[in-house]
Short mmCIF file of C-alpha atoms in Angstrom, two decimals:
data_model
loop_
_atom_site.label_atom_id
_atom_site.label_comp_id
_atom_site.label_asym_id
_atom_site.label_seq_id
_atom_site.Cartn_x
_atom_site.Cartn_y
_atom_site.Cartn_z
CA MET A 438 -13.59 20.03 20.45
CA VAL A 439 -13.72 16.26 20.19
CA ASN A 440 -11.05 15.96 22.85
CA GLY A 441 -13.03 18.23 25.17
CA LEU A 442 -16.17 16.17 24.74
CA GLY A 443 -14.22 12.96 25.29
CA SER A 444 -12.68 14.34 28.44
CA GLY A 445 -16.09 15.32 29.80
CA PHE A 446 -17.46 11.90 28.93
CA MET A 447 -14.64 10.08 30.69
CA SER A 448 -14.98 12.17 33.84
CA ALA A 449 -18.46 10.79 34.27
CA VAL A 450 -17.18 7.21 34.46
CA GLU A 451 -14.98 7.80 37.47
CA LYS A 452 -15.86 6.09 40.72
CA ASN A 453 -17.89 8.18 43.13
CA SER A 454 -19.42 10.15 40.27
CA PRO A 455 -22.50 11.95 41.68
CA VAL A 456 -23.97 12.11 38.17
CA THR A 457 -23.69 8.35 37.70
CA ILE A 458 -25.13 7.61 41.15
CA ALA A 459 -28.02 10.03 40.61
CA THR A 460 -28.73 8.50 37.20
CA LEU A 461 -28.81 5.00 38.66
CA LEU A 462 -31.16 6.14 41.42
CA VAL A 463 -33.51 7.67 38.83
CA GLY A 464 -33.62 4.36 36.98
CA ALA A 465 -34.19 2.50 40.24
CA GLY A 466 -36.99 4.89 41.22
CA LEU A 467 -38.81 4.39 37.93
CA LEU A 468 -38.43 0.61 38.20
CA LEU A 469 -39.69 0.51 41.80
CA THR A 470 -42.63 2.80 40.98
CA ALA A 471 -43.70 0.44 38.19
CA VAL A 472 -43.32 -2.62 40.42
CA ALA A 473 -45.35 -1.08 43.26
CA LEU A 474 -48.10 0.02 40.87
CA PHE A 475 -48.31 -3.46 39.39
CA GLN A 476 -48.12 -5.16 42.78
CA THR A 477 -51.32 -3.43 43.88
CA LEU A 478 -53.01 -3.44 40.47
CA LEU A 479 -52.77 -7.15 39.70
CA PRO A 480 -54.71 -8.50 42.74
CA LEU A 481 -57.42 -5.87 42.15
CA ARG A 482 -57.70 -6.86 38.50
CA ALA A 483 -57.72 -10.54 39.48
CA GLY A 484 -60.74 -9.81 41.68
CA ILE A 485 -62.51 -8.12 38.77
CA GLU A 486 -61.78 -11.18 36.63
CA GLN A 487 -63.41 -13.35 39.34
CA PHE A 488 -60.19 -15.06 40.34
CA SER A 489 -60.53 -16.69 43.76
CA PRO A 490 -58.22 -15.71 46.63
CA SER A 491 -56.47 -19.06 46.14
CA LEU A 492 -55.58 -18.18 42.57
CA VAL A 493 -54.32 -14.76 43.68
CA GLY A 494 -52.18 -16.57 46.26
CA TYR A 495 -50.72 -18.81 43.57
CA LEU A 496 -49.72 -15.69 41.61
CA GLY A 497 -47.74 -14.48 44.62
CA THR A 498 -46.15 -17.88 45.10
CA ILE A 499 -45.04 -18.22 41.49
CA TYR A 500 -43.63 -14.68 41.49
CA ALA A 501 -41.50 -15.40 44.57
CA THR A 502 -40.37 -18.67 42.98
CA GLY A 503 -39.24 -16.78 39.90
CA PHE A 504 -37.46 -14.30 42.15
CA VAL A 505 -35.45 -17.14 43.72
CA PHE A 506 -34.45 -18.38 40.26
CA GLY A 507 -33.38 -14.86 39.32
CA CYS A 508 -31.22 -14.53 42.43
CA VAL A 509 -29.49 -17.84 41.72
CA PHE A 510 -28.97 -17.64 37.95
CA GLY A 511 -28.83 -13.88 37.38
CA PRO A 512 -25.13 -13.39 38.21
CA ALA A 513 -24.09 -15.81 35.45
CA LEU A 514 -26.20 -13.91 32.90
CA VAL A 515 -24.68 -10.59 33.93
CA LYS A 516 -21.19 -12.04 33.70
CA THR A 517 -21.92 -13.30 30.18
CA VAL A 518 -23.49 -10.25 28.53
CA GLY A 519 -22.74 -7.37 30.89
CA HIS A 520 -24.78 -5.13 33.17
CA ILE A 521 -26.35 -2.79 30.63
CA ARG A 522 -27.52 -5.44 28.18
CA THR A 523 -28.76 -7.65 31.00
CA PHE A 524 -30.78 -4.84 32.56
CA SER A 525 -32.21 -3.73 29.22
CA GLY A 526 -33.17 -7.29 28.30
CA VAL A 527 -34.84 -8.34 31.55
CA VAL A 528 -36.73 -5.06 31.98
CA ALA A 529 -37.92 -5.35 28.38
CA ILE A 530 -39.29 -8.79 29.27
CA ALA A 531 -41.05 -7.38 32.34
CA ALA A 532 -42.47 -4.51 30.29
CA ALA A 533 -43.73 -6.79 27.51
CA VAL A 534 -45.43 -9.30 29.78
CA SER A 535 -47.19 -6.56 31.77
CA LEU A 536 -49.20 -5.71 28.64
CA LEU A 537 -50.49 -9.27 28.24
CA TYR A 538 -52.42 -9.57 31.52
CA PRO A 539 -55.52 -7.55 30.53
CA LEU A 540 -55.54 -9.00 27.01
CA TRP A 541 -55.79 -12.65 28.10
CA PRO A 542 -57.09 -12.99 31.69
CA ASN A 543 -56.28 -16.69 31.90
CA VAL A 544 -54.91 -17.99 35.18
CA PHE A 545 -52.37 -20.34 33.58
CA LEU A 546 -51.02 -17.57 31.36
CA TRP A 547 -50.89 -15.18 34.31
CA LEU A 548 -48.95 -17.73 36.36
CA ALA A 549 -46.36 -18.10 33.58
CA LEU A 550 -46.10 -14.34 33.15
CA ARG A 551 -45.73 -13.81 36.89
CA PHE A 552 -42.88 -16.33 37.05
CA PHE A 553 -40.94 -14.57 34.29
CA SER A 554 -41.60 -11.24 35.99
CA GLY A 555 -40.06 -12.57 39.19
CA VAL A 556 -36.95 -13.78 37.38
CA ALA A 557 -36.59 -10.55 35.42
CA LEU A 558 -37.06 -8.18 38.35
CA ALA A 559 -34.65 -10.07 40.63
CA ILE A 560 -31.96 -9.67 37.97
CA ALA A 561 -32.85 -6.01 37.35
CA TYR A 562 -32.43 -5.22 41.05
CA MET A 563 -29.06 -6.98 41.01
CA VAL A 564 -27.76 -4.84 38.18
CA ILE A 565 -28.73 -1.53 39.77
CA GLU A 566 -27.54 -2.43 43.25
CA SER A 567 -24.20 -3.89 42.14
CA TRP A 568 -23.67 -0.80 40.01
CA LEU A 569 -24.42 1.49 42.96
CA ASN A 570 -21.97 -0.51 45.04
CA ASP A 571 -19.32 -0.17 42.34
CA GLN A 572 -19.81 3.62 42.42
CA SER A 573 -19.44 3.71 46.22
CA ASP A 574 -16.59 3.50 48.69
CA ASN A 575 -16.11 4.08 52.41
CA THR A 576 -16.54 7.83 52.00
CA ASN A 577 -20.08 7.69 50.63
CA ARG A 578 -21.40 4.13 50.90
CA GLY A 579 -23.65 4.88 53.89
CA ARG A 580 -25.16 7.93 52.19
CA VAL A 581 -25.77 6.01 48.95
CA LEU A 582 -27.51 3.21 50.84
CA SER A 583 -29.65 5.66 52.83
CA ILE A 584 -30.70 7.57 49.70
CA TYR A 585 -31.49 4.32 47.92
CA ILE A 586 -33.73 3.21 50.78
CA ILE A 587 -35.52 6.58 50.77
CA VAL A 588 -36.02 6.34 47.00
CA ALA A 589 -37.36 2.78 47.39
CA ASN A 590 -39.87 3.76 50.08
CA VAL A 591 -41.09 6.95 48.40
CA THR A 592 -41.48 5.39 44.96
CA THR A 593 -43.23 2.35 46.43
CA MET A 594 -45.88 4.57 48.02
CA ALA A 595 -46.13 6.66 44.85
CA GLY A 596 -46.61 3.56 42.70
CA GLN A 597 -49.39 2.27 44.92
CA LEU A 598 -51.22 5.60 44.75
CA LEU A 599 -50.87 5.69 40.95
CA VAL A 600 -53.50 2.96 40.80
CA ASN A 601 -56.03 5.77 41.18
CA VAL A 602 -55.21 7.51 37.89
CA ALA A 603 -57.34 5.13 35.78
CA SER A 604 -59.83 2.31 36.09
CA THR A 605 -58.46 -1.05 37.22
CA ALA A 606 -60.91 -2.68 34.79
CA GLY A 607 -59.19 -1.22 31.72
CA GLN A 608 -55.77 -1.48 30.08
CA THR A 609 -54.46 2.01 30.90
CA LEU A 610 -52.77 1.12 34.18
CA PHE A 611 -51.03 -1.89 32.65
CA ALA A 612 -49.80 0.40 29.85
CA LEU A 613 -48.56 2.84 32.50
CA VAL A 614 -46.55 0.03 34.11
CA THR A 615 -44.96 -0.70 30.74
CA PHE A 616 -44.28 3.00 30.18
CA LEU A 617 -42.49 3.33 33.53
CA LEU A 618 -40.45 0.18 32.94
CA CYS A 619 -39.35 1.43 29.53
CA LEU A 620 -38.34 4.76 31.04
CA ALA A 621 -36.33 2.91 33.70
CA VAL A 622 -34.10 1.46 30.98
CA VAL A 623 -33.15 4.87 29.57
CA PRO A 624 -30.92 6.25 32.36
CA ILE A 625 -29.27 2.86 32.91
CA ALA A 626 -28.59 2.25 29.22
CA LEU A 627 -27.22 5.77 28.68
CA THR A 628 -25.08 5.96 31.82
CA PRO A 629 -21.40 6.28 30.76
CA THR A 630 -19.45 4.00 33.07
CA THR A 631 -17.16 1.03 33.10
CA GLU A 632 -18.65 -2.38 33.80
CA PRO A 633 -19.02 -2.99 37.57
CA LYS A 634 -17.35 -5.96 39.20
CA PRO A 635 -19.12 -9.38 39.02
CA ILE A 636 -22.29 -9.88 41.06
CA PRO A 637 -22.05 -12.28 44.02
CA THR A 638 -24.02 -15.51 43.68
CA ALA A 639 -26.60 -16.24 46.35
CA ARG A 640 -26.12 -19.71 47.81
CA LEU A 641 -28.60 -21.54 49.99
CA GLU A 642 -26.70 -23.20 52.85
CA LEU A 643 -29.49 -23.89 55.30
CA LYS A 644 -27.46 -25.90 57.79
CA GLY A 645 -24.73 -23.28 57.95
CA LEU A 646 -27.20 -20.42 58.33
CA LEU A 647 -29.05 -22.19 61.12
CA SER A 648 -25.83 -22.79 63.01
CA ILE A 649 -24.87 -19.12 62.66
CA SER A 650 -28.21 -17.74 63.81
CA PRO A 651 -31.31 -19.90 64.40
CA VAL A 652 -33.47 -16.87 65.23
CA GLY A 653 -32.22 -14.90 62.22
CA THR A 654 -32.71 -17.79 59.80
CA ILE A 655 -36.12 -18.94 61.03
CA GLY A 656 -37.12 -15.29 61.30
CA CYS A 657 -36.28 -14.57 57.66
CA LEU A 658 -38.28 -17.63 56.57
CA LEU A 659 -41.38 -16.75 58.63
CA VAL A 660 -41.23 -13.03 57.92
CA GLY A 661 -40.95 -13.90 54.23
CA ALA A 662 -44.11 -16.00 54.50
CA VAL A 663 -45.93 -13.16 56.26
CA GLU A 664 -44.82 -10.41 53.89
CA GLY A 665 -45.30 -12.54 50.80
CA ALA A 666 -48.89 -13.15 51.87
CA PHE A 667 -49.47 -9.53 52.77
CA TRP A 668 -48.14 -7.90 49.59
CA THR A 669 -49.95 -10.46 47.43
CA LEU A 670 -53.31 -10.50 49.21
CA GLY A 671 -53.45 -7.09 50.91
CA PRO A 672 -55.39 -5.52 47.99
CA THR A 673 -57.66 -8.60 47.93
CA PHE A 674 -58.35 -8.08 51.64
CA GLY A 675 -59.45 -4.52 50.94
CA GLN A 676 -61.56 -5.63 48.00
CA LEU A 677 -63.36 -8.25 50.09
CA ARG A 678 -63.90 -5.61 52.80
CA ALA A 679 -65.77 -3.55 50.16
CA MET A 680 -63.19 -0.77 50.25
CA SER A 681 -62.91 1.49 47.21
CA VAL A 682 -59.78 1.39 45.04
CA PHE A 683 -58.70 4.72 46.49
CA GLU A 684 -59.10 3.43 50.05
CA ILE A 685 -57.17 0.26 49.21
CA THR A 686 -54.25 2.24 47.81
CA LEU A 687 -54.21 4.43 50.92
CA LEU A 688 -54.28 1.29 53.05
CA MET A 689 -51.29 -0.23 51.28
CA ALA A 690 -49.38 3.05 51.35
CA ALA A 691 -50.06 3.36 55.10
CA PHE A 692 -48.27 0.06 55.74
CA VAL A 693 -45.23 1.27 53.80
CA LEU A 694 -45.29 4.64 55.57
CA GLY A 695 -45.33 2.97 58.98
CA GLY A 696 -42.39 0.77 58.10
CA THR A 697 -40.48 3.73 56.70
CA LEU A 698 -40.92 5.74 59.90
CA SER A 699 -39.99 2.95 62.30
CA GLN A 700 -37.06 1.13 60.71
CA TRP A 701 -34.31 3.52 61.79
CA PRO A 702 -35.52 4.00 65.42
CA LEU A 703 -36.00 0.26 65.95
CA GLY A 704 -32.72 -0.52 64.24
CA LYS A 705 -30.77 1.97 66.33
CA LEU A 706 -32.41 0.58 69.47
CA SER A 707 -31.31 -2.92 68.48
CA ASP A 708 -27.71 -1.71 68.13
CA HIS A 709 -27.54 -1.32 71.91
CA TYR A 710 -29.15 -4.58 73.09
CA ASP A 711 -29.42 -8.23 72.23
CA ARG A 712 -31.42 -7.79 69.01
CA ARG A 713 -33.72 -10.65 69.98
CA LEU A 714 -34.99 -8.49 72.84
CA VAL A 715 -36.09 -5.96 70.24
CA ILE A 716 -37.41 -8.48 67.70
CA LEU A 717 -39.57 -10.24 70.29
CA PRO A 718 -41.81 -7.29 71.32
CA VAL A 719 -41.98 -6.09 67.70
CA ALA A 720 -43.22 -9.53 66.60
CA LEU A 721 -45.72 -9.67 69.48
CA GLY A 722 -46.93 -6.17 68.64
CA THR A 723 -47.53 -7.27 65.04
CA VAL A 724 -49.55 -10.22 66.34
CA GLY A 725 -51.74 -7.80 68.26
CA THR A 726 -52.28 -5.34 65.42
CA GLY A 727 -52.91 -8.22 63.02
CA PHE A 728 -55.73 -9.58 65.16
CA LEU A 729 -57.13 -6.06 65.56
CA ILE A 730 -57.25 -5.55 61.79
CA ALA A 731 -58.83 -8.98 61.35
CA PHE A 732 -61.59 -8.67 63.94
CA TRP A 733 -62.06 -5.07 65.05
CA PRO A 734 -64.94 -3.68 62.94
CA LEU A 735 -63.49 -0.25 62.24
CA THR A 736 -65.54 1.91 59.88
CA ALA A 737 -63.79 5.30 59.94
CA LEU A 738 -61.12 5.43 57.23
CA TRP A 739 -58.72 7.43 59.41
CA ALA A 740 -58.88 4.75 62.12
CA ILE A 741 -58.22 1.97 59.61
CA LEU A 742 -55.25 3.84 58.15
CA ALA A 743 -53.86 4.64 61.60
CA LEU A 744 -53.99 0.97 62.59
CA ALA A 745 -52.44 -0.03 59.25
CA THR A 746 -49.60 2.44 59.83
CA VAL A 747 -48.87 0.95 63.25
CA HIS A 748 -49.03 -2.57 61.82
CA GLY A 749 -46.58 -1.64 59.05
CA ALA A 750 -44.30 0.07 61.57
CA LEU A 751 -44.00 -3.25 63.38
CA MET A 752 -44.08 -5.77 60.52
CA VAL A 753 -41.87 -4.13 57.88
CA PRO A 754 -38.66 -3.79 59.99
CA LEU A 755 -38.67 -7.44 61.11
CA TYR A 756 -36.67 -8.74 58.14
CA ALA A 757 -33.90 -6.17 58.55
CA LEU A 758 -33.78 -6.84 62.31
CA CYS A 759 -33.47 -10.60 61.72
CA LEU A 760 -30.78 -10.01 59.11
CA ALA A 761 -28.83 -7.71 61.43
CA HIS A 762 -29.07 -10.27 64.25
CA ALA A 763 -27.71 -13.02 62.00
CA ASN A 764 -24.87 -10.82 60.78
CA ASP A 765 -23.80 -10.04 64.35
CA ASN A 766 -22.24 -13.52 64.46
CA VAL A 767 -20.66 -13.44 61.00
CA ALA A 768 -17.15 -12.36 60.11
CA ASN A 769 -17.01 -9.30 57.87
CA ASP A 770 -15.74 -11.23 54.85
CA LYS A 771 -18.82 -13.50 55.04
CA LEU A 772 -21.49 -10.80 55.36
CA VAL A 773 -22.51 -10.68 51.69
CA GLN A 774 -22.62 -14.48 51.36
CA THR A 775 -24.67 -14.88 54.55
CA SER A 776 -27.05 -12.06 53.71
CA GLY A 777 -27.57 -13.44 50.21
CA GLY A 778 -28.45 -16.85 51.64
CA LEU A 779 -30.91 -15.27 54.07
CA LEU A 780 -32.53 -13.40 51.16
CA LEU A 781 -33.15 -16.76 49.51
CA ILE A 782 -34.61 -18.06 52.77
CA TYR A 783 -36.89 -15.02 52.88
CA SER A 784 -37.91 -15.58 49.23
CA ILE A 785 -38.74 -19.23 49.91
CA GLY A 786 -40.99 -18.09 52.74
CA ALA A 787 -42.53 -15.51 50.41
CA ALA A 788 -43.31 -18.33 47.97
CA ILE A 789 -45.09 -20.39 50.64
CA GLY A 790 -47.01 -17.67 52.46
CA PRO A 791 -49.43 -16.45 49.75
CA THR A 792 -50.77 -19.91 48.97
CA VAL A 793 -51.32 -20.86 52.63
CA ALA A 794 -52.90 -17.52 53.53
CA ALA A 795 -55.15 -17.66 50.46
CA GLN A 796 -56.43 -21.07 51.51
CA LEU A 797 -57.25 -19.67 54.94
CA ILE A 798 -59.18 -16.81 53.32
CA GLU A 799 -61.10 -19.34 51.20
CA TYR A 800 -62.17 -21.33 54.27
CA THR A 801 -62.96 -18.30 56.44
CA ASP A 802 -63.12 -14.78 55.04
CA GLU A 803 -60.79 -11.88 54.30
CA SER A 804 -59.78 -11.71 57.98
CA GLY A 805 -57.88 -14.96 57.36
CA LEU A 806 -54.98 -12.96 55.90
CA PHE A 807 -54.22 -11.16 59.14
CA VAL A 808 -55.00 -14.23 61.22
CA PHE A 809 -52.30 -16.00 59.20
CA ILE A 810 -49.87 -13.13 59.79
CA SER A 811 -50.59 -13.11 63.52
CA VAL A 812 -50.32 -16.88 63.99
CA ILE A 813 -47.04 -17.13 62.08
CA LEU A 814 -45.45 -14.28 64.03
CA ALA A 815 -46.78 -15.71 67.30
CA LEU A 816 -44.94 -18.94 66.49
CA PHE A 817 -41.84 -16.87 65.76
CA ALA A 818 -42.17 -15.15 69.14
CA VAL A 819 -42.43 -18.53 70.88
CA PHE A 820 -39.25 -19.67 69.11
CA ILE A 821 -37.42 -16.52 70.22
CA VAL A 822 -38.46 -17.09 73.83
CA TYR A 823 -37.27 -20.69 73.58
CA ARG A 824 -33.86 -19.57 72.28
CA LEU A 825 -33.57 -16.90 74.96
CA ILE A 826 -34.25 -19.44 77.71
CA PHE A 827 -32.63 -22.62 76.43
CA GLY A 828 -30.17 -21.44 73.79
CA PRO A 829 -26.50 -20.72 74.42
CA ALA A 830 -25.47 -17.40 75.89
CA TYR A 831 -25.52 -14.62 73.32
CA ASP A 832 -21.95 -14.15 72.10
CA ARG A 833 -21.30 -11.95 69.09
CA LEU A 834 -18.41 -10.57 67.14
CA GLU A 835 -18.07 -6.80 66.81
CA ARG A 836 -21.36 -5.83 65.25
CA SER A 837 -22.01 -3.48 62.37
CA PRO A 838 -24.61 -0.73 62.76
CA PHE A 839 -28.15 -1.63 61.73
CA ALA A 840 -29.11 -0.87 58.11
CA PRO A 841 -32.75 -1.20 56.91
CA LEU A 842 -31.89 -3.06 53.72
CA PRO A 843 -34.58 -3.71 51.07
CA LYS A 844 -35.49 -7.27 50.01
CA THR A 845 -34.35 -6.93 46.42
CA SER A 846 -31.07 -8.71 45.58
CA GLN A 847 -27.91 -10.05 47.15
CA SER A 848 -25.98 -7.14 45.60
CA VAL A 849 -27.55 -4.61 47.97
CA PHE A 850 -25.75 -6.21 50.90
CA GLU A 851 -22.40 -5.05 49.51
CA LEU A 852 -23.51 -1.48 50.19
CA GLU A 853 -23.18 -2.04 53.95
CA VAL A 854 -19.69 -3.56 53.84
CA ASP A 855 -16.62 -1.33 54.01
CA ASP A 856 -13.96 -1.75 51.33
CA ASP A 857 -11.29 -2.68 53.87
CA GLN A 858 -13.35 -5.42 55.57
#
């Protein structure tokens, strides 16, 4: 009997185990749901606590800064104590600190807590994504990546909508975040598997990245600034527009929905052309929708949500398009290293964007958020045009198909690289 149980246990640790992959995806879904809920909840609660838009921007900046630290130092921690203990420890930290926000609404405490959350979540993403990669090979890697992206998008929208289950002025939603984070540990901690291979370290080599792809590198930086500002201050924008909590959650979910629907079509289109010729109109379209959201006085909720969906459909895929363009000129054995460096570039932009956009809101009004988004992407479009006209002729190595990768950790990039490359 013992031998039979042992045999069944060991069969679950084999590579390509559907049970192990499904268990990891459940843990990832719970983690991403909690993060999305908190990402929308915290700016709304900050508004209730009379925090200025500038202070909300600082919270976004310090979170992105912590995320960079996690990307850089996380691999060493995982190597020292292992995947399971690392994941359990960092998610426990994220769960514990989420309970402290409503108890002590002090901006300095919140800044410290947000930094540690950024570090912890960057490492948590690394563990899950490296584990998924370890359970994948050429026969199923594309399917695993696709399912992971679907899980990420669906749970992100679900987490945002969960803000409606209780008052943002109370402690219940913060407790729900903690509950979801604790549940996320369970499937990871109880998954029977061997330790995955070491996690790649993200290195910031700005000069090398710029020489490989100026448009891809500058694009990741500017798109990071835009998205960092948006995800930090989007709920604040809705609050200042006198939207209800329910309307704000629908607004944020509409952006995600738009990006979910458009990433594959735009990515497949970019597989057949110079990707800059796809990135350019997408960036210009985002400039247009950004100015429309900022200045068009829409009152009907359906019209606001429709415009938000179009804006998300244009803005959200930009990072993956820039990443794919950069990787077109990278040898296969350098893809993970290059992509990890570009993630750090994106995160640096995400650290800068919220503070700058918040200052613009302070000096104007809530429309300053989308003015910031539009101006930054207009500058990006000008840079693309400059490179198209004055840059060298576009010469690429054999390109890999587009993959709409999430902005979570350098480990996710291994899921798009074949074992024999």
